[in-house]
């Protein structure tokens, strides 16, 4: 069984910075792509950023130039550095990972964290 645990959310003023972390734990697994999503009240969950296991990244237009996704493969952790945050960045942020559990028989699944609240005050 693999778990994703997020941390780093909280309250921040507009223009400030916040860093989210998401660590994967469990037995015998391999991580492919990782991503951050967010869901604001009354809205659908949206993709924020993705990173492959070779560190290729993609961003939603709304966060380009302000957010940076990175990963530490040795720690099975993905980060989201959020700079110049805006009130519209307020949402619950979810970590997502494409993981192969390598114990026989190997199984590939999509895993989600529990979410961490980010609130940006104006």
Short mmCIF file of C-alpha atoms in Angstrom, two decimals:
data_model
loop_
_atom_site.label_atom_id
_atom_site.label_comp_id
_atom_site.label_asym_id
_atom_site.label_seq_id
_atom_site.Cartn_x
_atom_site.Cartn_y
_atom_site.Cartn_z
CA UNK A 1 0.00 0.00 0.00
CA UNK A 2 1.29 3.47 -0.91
CA UNK A 3 0.27 6.72 0.74
CA UNK A 4 0.76 10.34 -0.29
CA UNK A 5 0.94 12.87 2.54
CA UNK A 6 0.89 16.59 1.84
CA UNK A 7 2.12 19.41 4.05
CA UNK A 8 2.85 23.11 3.89
CA UNK A 9 -0.55 24.66 3.34
CA UNK A 10 -1.83 27.60 5.33
CA UNK A 11 -2.78 31.25 5.26
CA UNK A 12 -0.62 33.68 3.29
CA UNK A 13 -1.03 37.29 2.19
CA UNK A 14 -1.31 38.17 -1.46
CA UNK A 15 2.13 38.58 -2.97
CA UNK A 16 3.65 36.15 -0.50
CA UNK A 17 5.10 32.67 -0.90
CA UNK A 18 4.28 29.18 0.26
CA UNK A 19 5.89 25.79 -0.33
CA UNK A 20 3.87 22.60 -0.47
CA UNK A 21 5.37 19.14 -0.06
CA UNK A 22 4.02 15.70 -0.80
CA UNK A 23 5.82 12.55 0.28
CA UNK A 24 5.04 9.03 -0.90
CA UNK A 25 5.56 6.14 1.49
CA UNK A 26 5.00 2.42 1.40
CA UNK A 27 6.68 -0.77 0.31
CA UNK A 28 8.19 -1.61 -3.08
CA UNK A 29 6.99 1.07 -5.43
CA UNK A 30 8.19 3.20 -8.31
CA UNK A 31 6.89 6.68 -9.12
CA UNK A 32 6.36 7.90 -12.66
CA UNK A 33 4.81 11.35 -13.17
CA UNK A 34 3.70 13.49 -10.23
CA UNK A 35 1.37 16.46 -10.22
CA UNK A 36 -0.42 19.08 -8.18
CA UNK A 37 -4.12 19.80 -8.61
CA UNK A 38 -6.34 22.28 -6.83
CA UNK A 39 -10.00 22.70 -6.16
CA UNK A 40 -11.58 25.99 -5.15
CA UNK A 41 -15.02 26.12 -3.50
CA UNK A 42 -17.76 25.53 -6.05
CA UNK A 43 -15.30 24.76 -8.83
CA UNK A 44 -13.97 21.64 -10.48
CA UNK A 45 -10.57 20.24 -9.63
CA UNK A 46 -7.95 21.64 -12.01
CA UNK A 47 -4.43 20.68 -12.92
CA UNK A 48 -1.79 23.08 -11.62
CA UNK A 49 1.53 21.49 -12.61
CA UNK A 50 3.09 18.19 -13.60
CA UNK A 51 6.58 16.75 -13.47
CA UNK A 52 7.84 13.55 -15.06
CA UNK A 53 10.44 11.24 -13.53
CA UNK A 54 12.99 12.93 -15.79
CA UNK A 55 11.99 16.34 -14.38
CA UNK A 56 10.14 17.63 -17.43
CA UNK A 57 7.50 20.11 -16.24
CA UNK A 58 4.24 21.66 -17.39
CA UNK A 59 2.12 24.37 -15.83
CA UNK A 60 -1.37 25.75 -16.06
CA UNK A 61 -1.36 29.16 -17.73
CA UNK A 62 -2.74 30.72 -14.52
CA UNK A 63 0.39 29.82 -12.52
CA UNK A 64 3.17 30.03 -15.13
CA UNK A 65 6.02 32.20 -13.93
CA UNK A 66 4.78 32.13 -10.33
CA UNK A 67 4.74 28.45 -9.30
CA UNK A 68 7.54 25.90 -9.60
CA UNK A 69 7.11 22.14 -9.33
CA UNK A 70 10.11 20.00 -8.42
CA UNK A 71 10.82 16.55 -7.05
CA UNK A 72 13.40 14.70 -4.99
CA UNK A 73 13.38 11.13 -6.24
CA UNK A 74 15.58 9.93 -3.37
CA UNK A 75 12.92 11.13 -0.92
CA UNK A 76 9.91 10.20 -3.09
CA UNK A 77 8.73 13.78 -2.63
CA UNK A 78 7.26 16.42 -4.90
CA UNK A 79 7.19 20.13 -4.07
CA UNK A 80 5.22 23.13 -5.24
CA UNK A 81 6.87 26.49 -4.65
CA UNK A 82 4.19 29.15 -4.85
CA UNK A 83 5.40 32.74 -5.28
CA UNK A 84 3.49 35.98 -5.86
CA UNK A 85 0.31 34.25 -4.73
CA UNK A 86 -3.06 35.78 -5.49
CA UNK A 87 -6.47 35.45 -3.78
CA UNK A 88 -7.62 33.35 -6.74
CA UNK A 89 -4.99 30.75 -5.78
CA UNK A 90 -7.09 29.94 -2.71
CA UNK A 91 -8.04 26.26 -2.91
CA UNK A 92 -7.42 22.81 -1.53
CA UNK A 93 -4.26 21.53 -3.19
CA UNK A 94 -3.95 17.82 -3.96
CA UNK A 95 -0.88 15.79 -4.77
CA UNK A 96 -1.21 13.12 -7.45
CA UNK A 97 1.20 10.40 -8.51
CA UNK A 98 1.32 7.65 -11.13
CA UNK A 99 2.80 4.77 -9.13
CA UNK A 100 3.73 1.19 -9.89
CA UNK A 101 3.70 -1.13 -6.89
CA UNK A 102 6.46 -3.54 -7.81
CA UNK A 103 5.55 -6.43 -5.51
CA UNK A 104 4.34 -9.33 -7.68
CA UNK A 105 2.11 -8.94 -9.51
CA UNK A 106 3.08 -5.35 -10.31
CA UNK A 107 0.19 -2.91 -10.42
CA UNK A 108 0.06 0.63 -11.76
CA UNK A 109 -2.39 3.04 -10.13
CA UNK A 110 -3.20 6.70 -9.67
CA UNK A 111 -2.72 7.88 -6.08
CA UNK A 112 -4.02 11.03 -4.38
CA UNK A 113 -3.09 12.84 -1.22
CA UNK A 114 -5.66 14.01 1.29
CA UNK A 115 -5.34 17.67 0.28
CA UNK A 116 -3.95 20.73 1.99
CA UNK A 117 -5.75 24.06 2.27
CA UNK A 118 -4.12 27.18 0.87
CA UNK A 119 -5.82 30.49 1.66
CA UNK A 120 -4.55 33.75 0.18
CA UNK A 121 -5.79 36.93 1.83
CA UNK A 122 -6.03 40.20 -0.08
#
